[in-house]
Short mmCIF file of C-alpha atoms in Angstrom, two decimals:
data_model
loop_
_atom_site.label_atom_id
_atom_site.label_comp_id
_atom_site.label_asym_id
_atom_site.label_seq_id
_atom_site.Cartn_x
_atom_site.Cartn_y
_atom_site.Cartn_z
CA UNK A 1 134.27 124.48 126.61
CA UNK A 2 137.45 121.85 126.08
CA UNK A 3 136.69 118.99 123.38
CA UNK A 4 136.85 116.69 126.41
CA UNK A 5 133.80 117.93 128.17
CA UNK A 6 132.07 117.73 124.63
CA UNK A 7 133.16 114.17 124.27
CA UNK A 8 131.33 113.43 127.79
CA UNK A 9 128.11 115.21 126.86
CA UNK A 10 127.88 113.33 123.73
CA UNK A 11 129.16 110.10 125.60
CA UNK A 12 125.99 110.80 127.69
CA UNK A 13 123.72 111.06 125.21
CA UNK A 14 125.00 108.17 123.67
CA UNK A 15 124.52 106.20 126.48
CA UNK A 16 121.17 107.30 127.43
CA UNK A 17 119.75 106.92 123.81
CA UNK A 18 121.24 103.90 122.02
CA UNK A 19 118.60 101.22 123.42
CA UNK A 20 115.57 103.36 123.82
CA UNK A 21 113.84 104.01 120.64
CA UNK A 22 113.84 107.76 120.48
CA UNK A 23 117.41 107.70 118.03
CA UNK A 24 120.82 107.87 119.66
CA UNK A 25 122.49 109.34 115.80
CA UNK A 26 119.48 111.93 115.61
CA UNK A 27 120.09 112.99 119.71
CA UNK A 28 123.91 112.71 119.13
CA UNK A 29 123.36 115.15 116.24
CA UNK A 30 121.05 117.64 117.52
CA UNK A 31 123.76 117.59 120.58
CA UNK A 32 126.48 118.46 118.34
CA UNK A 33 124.51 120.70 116.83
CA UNK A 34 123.60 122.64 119.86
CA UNK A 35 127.10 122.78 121.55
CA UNK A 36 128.75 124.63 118.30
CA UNK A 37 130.94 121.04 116.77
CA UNK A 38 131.13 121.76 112.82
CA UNK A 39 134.41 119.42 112.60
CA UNK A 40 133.31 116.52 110.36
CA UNK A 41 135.13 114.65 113.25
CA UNK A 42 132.48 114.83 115.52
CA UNK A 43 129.79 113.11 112.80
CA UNK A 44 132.52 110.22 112.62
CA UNK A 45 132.65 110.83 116.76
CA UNK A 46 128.70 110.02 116.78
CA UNK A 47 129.24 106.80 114.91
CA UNK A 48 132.15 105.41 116.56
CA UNK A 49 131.14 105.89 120.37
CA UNK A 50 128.21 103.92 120.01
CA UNK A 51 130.39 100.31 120.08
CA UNK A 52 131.03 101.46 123.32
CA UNK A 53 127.23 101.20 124.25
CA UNK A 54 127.20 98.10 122.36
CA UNK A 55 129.91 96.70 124.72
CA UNK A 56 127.27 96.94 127.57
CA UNK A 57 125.37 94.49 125.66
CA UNK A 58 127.97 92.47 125.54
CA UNK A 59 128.31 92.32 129.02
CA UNK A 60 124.98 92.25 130.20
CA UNK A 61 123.89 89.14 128.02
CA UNK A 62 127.53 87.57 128.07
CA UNK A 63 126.40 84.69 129.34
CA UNK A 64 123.46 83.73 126.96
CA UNK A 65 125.45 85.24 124.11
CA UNK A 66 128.51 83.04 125.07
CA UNK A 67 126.47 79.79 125.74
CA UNK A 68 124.83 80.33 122.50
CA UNK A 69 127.98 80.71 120.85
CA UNK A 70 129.77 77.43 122.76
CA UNK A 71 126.79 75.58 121.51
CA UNK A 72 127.13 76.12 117.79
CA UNK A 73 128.60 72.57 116.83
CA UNK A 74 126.10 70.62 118.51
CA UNK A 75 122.64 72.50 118.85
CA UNK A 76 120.10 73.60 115.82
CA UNK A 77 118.82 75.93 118.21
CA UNK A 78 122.08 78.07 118.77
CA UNK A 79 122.56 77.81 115.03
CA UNK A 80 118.84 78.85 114.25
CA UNK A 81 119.90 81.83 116.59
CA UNK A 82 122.76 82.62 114.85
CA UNK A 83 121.33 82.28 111.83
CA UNK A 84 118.50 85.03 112.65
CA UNK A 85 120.66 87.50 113.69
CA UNK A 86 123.03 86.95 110.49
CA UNK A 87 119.41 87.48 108.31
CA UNK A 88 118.39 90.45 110.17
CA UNK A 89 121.83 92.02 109.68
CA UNK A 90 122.25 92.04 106.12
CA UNK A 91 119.94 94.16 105.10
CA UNK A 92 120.74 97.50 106.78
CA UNK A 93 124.66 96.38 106.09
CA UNK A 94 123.92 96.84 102.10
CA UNK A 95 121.85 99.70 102.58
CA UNK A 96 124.48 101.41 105.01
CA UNK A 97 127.25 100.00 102.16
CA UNK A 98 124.93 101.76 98.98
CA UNK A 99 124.31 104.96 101.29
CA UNK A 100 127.04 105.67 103.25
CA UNK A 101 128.09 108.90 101.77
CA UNK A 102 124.65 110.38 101.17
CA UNK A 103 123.74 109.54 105.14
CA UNK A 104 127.15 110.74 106.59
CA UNK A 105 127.36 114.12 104.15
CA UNK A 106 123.84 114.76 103.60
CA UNK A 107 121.45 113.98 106.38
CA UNK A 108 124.00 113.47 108.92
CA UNK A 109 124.36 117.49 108.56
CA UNK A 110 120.30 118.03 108.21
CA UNK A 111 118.70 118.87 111.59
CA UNK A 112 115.88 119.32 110.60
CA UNK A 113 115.54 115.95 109.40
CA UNK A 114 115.84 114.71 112.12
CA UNK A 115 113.36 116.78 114.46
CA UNK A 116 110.88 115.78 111.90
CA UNK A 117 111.69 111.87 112.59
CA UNK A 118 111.87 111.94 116.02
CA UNK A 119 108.16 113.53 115.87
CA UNK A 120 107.00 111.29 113.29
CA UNK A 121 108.39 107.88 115.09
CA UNK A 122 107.01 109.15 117.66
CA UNK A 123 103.32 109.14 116.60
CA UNK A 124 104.29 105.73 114.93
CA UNK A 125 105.51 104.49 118.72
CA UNK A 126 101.93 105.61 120.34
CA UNK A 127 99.97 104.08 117.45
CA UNK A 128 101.80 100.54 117.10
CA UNK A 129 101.54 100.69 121.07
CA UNK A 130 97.74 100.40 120.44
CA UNK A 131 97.07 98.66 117.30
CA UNK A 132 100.13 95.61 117.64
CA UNK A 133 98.44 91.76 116.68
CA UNK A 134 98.76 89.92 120.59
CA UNK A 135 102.12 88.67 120.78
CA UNK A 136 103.31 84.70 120.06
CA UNK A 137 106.59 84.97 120.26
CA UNK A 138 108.21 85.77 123.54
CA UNK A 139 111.67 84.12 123.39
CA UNK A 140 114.47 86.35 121.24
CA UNK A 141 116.60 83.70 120.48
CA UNK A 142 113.81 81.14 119.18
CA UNK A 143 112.71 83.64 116.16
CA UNK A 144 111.79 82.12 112.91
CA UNK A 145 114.32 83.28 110.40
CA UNK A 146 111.18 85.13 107.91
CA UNK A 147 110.50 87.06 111.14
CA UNK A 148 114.18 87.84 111.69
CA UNK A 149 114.11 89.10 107.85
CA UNK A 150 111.50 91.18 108.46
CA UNK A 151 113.01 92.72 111.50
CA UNK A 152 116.31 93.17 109.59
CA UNK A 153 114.14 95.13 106.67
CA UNK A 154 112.36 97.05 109.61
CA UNK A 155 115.79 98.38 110.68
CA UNK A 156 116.90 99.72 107.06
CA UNK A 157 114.57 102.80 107.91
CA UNK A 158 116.94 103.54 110.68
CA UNK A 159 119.52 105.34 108.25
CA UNK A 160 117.34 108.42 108.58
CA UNK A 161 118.60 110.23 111.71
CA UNK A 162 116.22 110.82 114.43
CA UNK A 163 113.87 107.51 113.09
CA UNK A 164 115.56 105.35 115.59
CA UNK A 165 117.34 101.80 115.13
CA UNK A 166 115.86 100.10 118.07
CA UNK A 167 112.54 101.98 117.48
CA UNK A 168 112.28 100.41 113.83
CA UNK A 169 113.53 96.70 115.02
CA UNK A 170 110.89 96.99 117.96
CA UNK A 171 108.00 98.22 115.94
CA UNK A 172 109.14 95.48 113.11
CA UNK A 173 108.88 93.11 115.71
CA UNK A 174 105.98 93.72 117.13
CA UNK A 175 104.00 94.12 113.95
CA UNK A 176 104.97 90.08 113.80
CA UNK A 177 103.66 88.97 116.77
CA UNK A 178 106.82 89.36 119.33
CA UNK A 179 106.12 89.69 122.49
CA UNK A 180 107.51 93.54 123.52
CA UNK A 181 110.50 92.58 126.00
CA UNK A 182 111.46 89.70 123.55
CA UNK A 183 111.15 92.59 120.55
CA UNK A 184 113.50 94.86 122.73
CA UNK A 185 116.31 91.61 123.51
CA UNK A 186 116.12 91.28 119.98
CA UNK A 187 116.62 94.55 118.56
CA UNK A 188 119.76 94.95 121.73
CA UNK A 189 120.96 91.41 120.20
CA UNK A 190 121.05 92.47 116.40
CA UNK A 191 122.86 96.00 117.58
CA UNK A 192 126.05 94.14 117.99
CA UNK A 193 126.96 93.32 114.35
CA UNK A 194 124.65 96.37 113.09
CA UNK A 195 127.25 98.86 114.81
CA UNK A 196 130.41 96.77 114.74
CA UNK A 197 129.80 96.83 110.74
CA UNK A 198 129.14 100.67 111.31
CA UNK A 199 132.20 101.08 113.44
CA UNK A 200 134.33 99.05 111.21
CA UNK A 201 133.43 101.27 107.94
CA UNK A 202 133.64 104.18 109.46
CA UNK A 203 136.38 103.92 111.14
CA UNK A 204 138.15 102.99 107.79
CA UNK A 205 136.54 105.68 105.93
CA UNK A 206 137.45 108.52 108.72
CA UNK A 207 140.89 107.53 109.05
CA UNK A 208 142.79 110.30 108.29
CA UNK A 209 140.95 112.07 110.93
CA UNK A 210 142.00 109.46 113.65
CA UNK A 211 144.56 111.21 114.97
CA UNK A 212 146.12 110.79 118.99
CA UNK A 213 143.88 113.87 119.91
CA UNK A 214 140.73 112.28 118.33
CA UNK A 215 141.65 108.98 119.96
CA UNK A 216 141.63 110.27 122.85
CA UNK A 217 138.32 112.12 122.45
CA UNK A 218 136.95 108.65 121.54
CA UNK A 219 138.38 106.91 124.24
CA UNK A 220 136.60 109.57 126.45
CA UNK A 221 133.26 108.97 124.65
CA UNK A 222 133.58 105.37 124.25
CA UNK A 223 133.96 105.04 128.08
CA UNK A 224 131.10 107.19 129.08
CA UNK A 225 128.76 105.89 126.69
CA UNK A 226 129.64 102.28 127.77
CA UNK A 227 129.22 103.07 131.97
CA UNK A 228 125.65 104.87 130.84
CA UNK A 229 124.57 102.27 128.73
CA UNK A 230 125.06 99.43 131.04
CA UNK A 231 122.11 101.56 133.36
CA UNK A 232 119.94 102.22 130.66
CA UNK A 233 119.92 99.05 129.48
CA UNK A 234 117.80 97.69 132.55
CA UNK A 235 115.95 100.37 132.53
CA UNK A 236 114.85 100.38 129.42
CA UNK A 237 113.09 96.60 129.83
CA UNK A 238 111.59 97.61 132.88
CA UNK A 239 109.58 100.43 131.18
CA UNK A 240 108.96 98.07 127.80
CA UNK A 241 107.87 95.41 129.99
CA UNK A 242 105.34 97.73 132.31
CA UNK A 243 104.48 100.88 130.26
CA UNK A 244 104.92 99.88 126.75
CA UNK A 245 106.07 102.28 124.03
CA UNK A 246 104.04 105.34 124.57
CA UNK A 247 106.78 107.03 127.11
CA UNK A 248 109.01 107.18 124.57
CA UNK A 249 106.67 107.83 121.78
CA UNK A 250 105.72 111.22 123.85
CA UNK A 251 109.40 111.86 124.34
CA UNK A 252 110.97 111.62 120.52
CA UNK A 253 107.37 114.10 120.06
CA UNK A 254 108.72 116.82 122.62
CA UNK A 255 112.04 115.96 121.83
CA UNK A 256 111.25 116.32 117.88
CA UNK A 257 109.32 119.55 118.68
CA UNK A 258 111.40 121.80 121.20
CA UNK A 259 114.58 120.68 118.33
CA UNK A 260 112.42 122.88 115.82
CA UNK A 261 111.70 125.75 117.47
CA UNK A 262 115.08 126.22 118.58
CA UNK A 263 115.59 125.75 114.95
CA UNK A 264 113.19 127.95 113.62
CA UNK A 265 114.09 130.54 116.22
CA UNK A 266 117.74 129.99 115.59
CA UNK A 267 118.64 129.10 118.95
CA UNK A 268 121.14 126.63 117.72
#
């Protein structure tokens, strides 16, 4: 199969799996894993394509980002807004900084790590579903900055492939009273500088593996992921907002599941 085709699956999957908590790195793994890609390219690959899902963000929210942004000068609100996403940020960008190397060459390369997370966020995705305190917060950019802290702490577990980085921010924020749309803006609103930081390092750090070829495998990626994304996106509020968390809670489960038997069986 040509590297181009593999950049579109995994462009796909990127897509699909950034904004819905069931782990975008962990499906982007397992992916690789299945299709046969042992180049250490393709783990930088994972990490780099998902700005392009970001972008969708971007775009979807331009105007409330933007506005927010214009109104920095004059308005403690925007600035409160800012401020939150800024505290939620740092700490998965020093634990990402500290761990870099162990999460890239260790679990990165550990499928079964990852099966195992998908099942276990899983159950953790049915049982917050149930048990969450009623929700008081319902607006994503009015967040007190302790709750945006503990969202930011929240997403630290999300250096463990298959555990999820919107899972972990959602959960987070619904343990704190936020309302589960609000929780889901949120967590789309704090990937932006999570994965520009991730781009950004690992871009620097996989640079001598950058080469026209590879950029032109990202492009492919970056695209795909990007056009896929800006569906999901939607989508993804719509089920939040009517269904909850338990969908995806079942689907990391089978997900997590049919990854180890194929595993164990060593179908892949």
């Amino acid at each position: 199969m040509p590297d181009w085709i593999h950049a579109v699956i995994l462009g796909v999957v990127e897509g699909l799996t950034e904004f819905i908590p069931v782990s975008s790195t962990g499906m982007l793994l397992l992916t690789k894993k299945a299709l046969g890609l042992t180049d250490p390219f393709w783990n930088t690959f994972a990490v780099l394509i998902q700005l392009g899902a970001i972008l969708a963000v971007v775009v979807l929210y331009f105007q409330k980002l933007w506005g927010a942004v214009v109104r920095l000068p004059s308005d403690p609100q925007a600035r409160r807004f800012a401020l939150s996403i800024i505290v939620a940020f740092l700490p998965s960008a020093l634990v990402g900084l500290l761990l870099h190397d162990f999460i890239k060459q260790v679990l990165f390369d550990t499928p079964m790590v990852q099966c195992v997370s998908l099942i276990v966020g899983g159950i953790v995705l049915l049982f917050i579903d149930k048990v969450a305190p009623p929700p008081r917060r319902n607006d994503p950019m009015k967040l007190p900055i302790l709750t945006a802290l503990g969202i930011g702490v929240a997403q630290c577990f999300a250096i463990v492939p298959g555990t999820s980085r919107s899972g972990s921010t959602i959960v987070g924020s619904m343990l704190m009273g936020v309302d589960k749309r609000a929780a889901a803006e949120f967590s789309f609103f704090l990937a932006i500088p999570t994965m520009v930081g991730a781009f950004v390092l690992d871009a620097w750090e996989s640079r001598d593996q950058l080469a026209a070829a590879n950029l032109e495998l990202l492009a492919i990626g970056f695209v795909t992921s990007f056009v896929v994304a800006m569906v999901v996106i939607r989508a993804m509020l719509a089920i939040v907002t009517r269904r909850g968390l338990a969908p995806f809670g079942w689907l990391r489960i089978v997900i997590g599941a049919i990854g180890i038997a194929a595993l164990t069986s060593g179908l892949i």
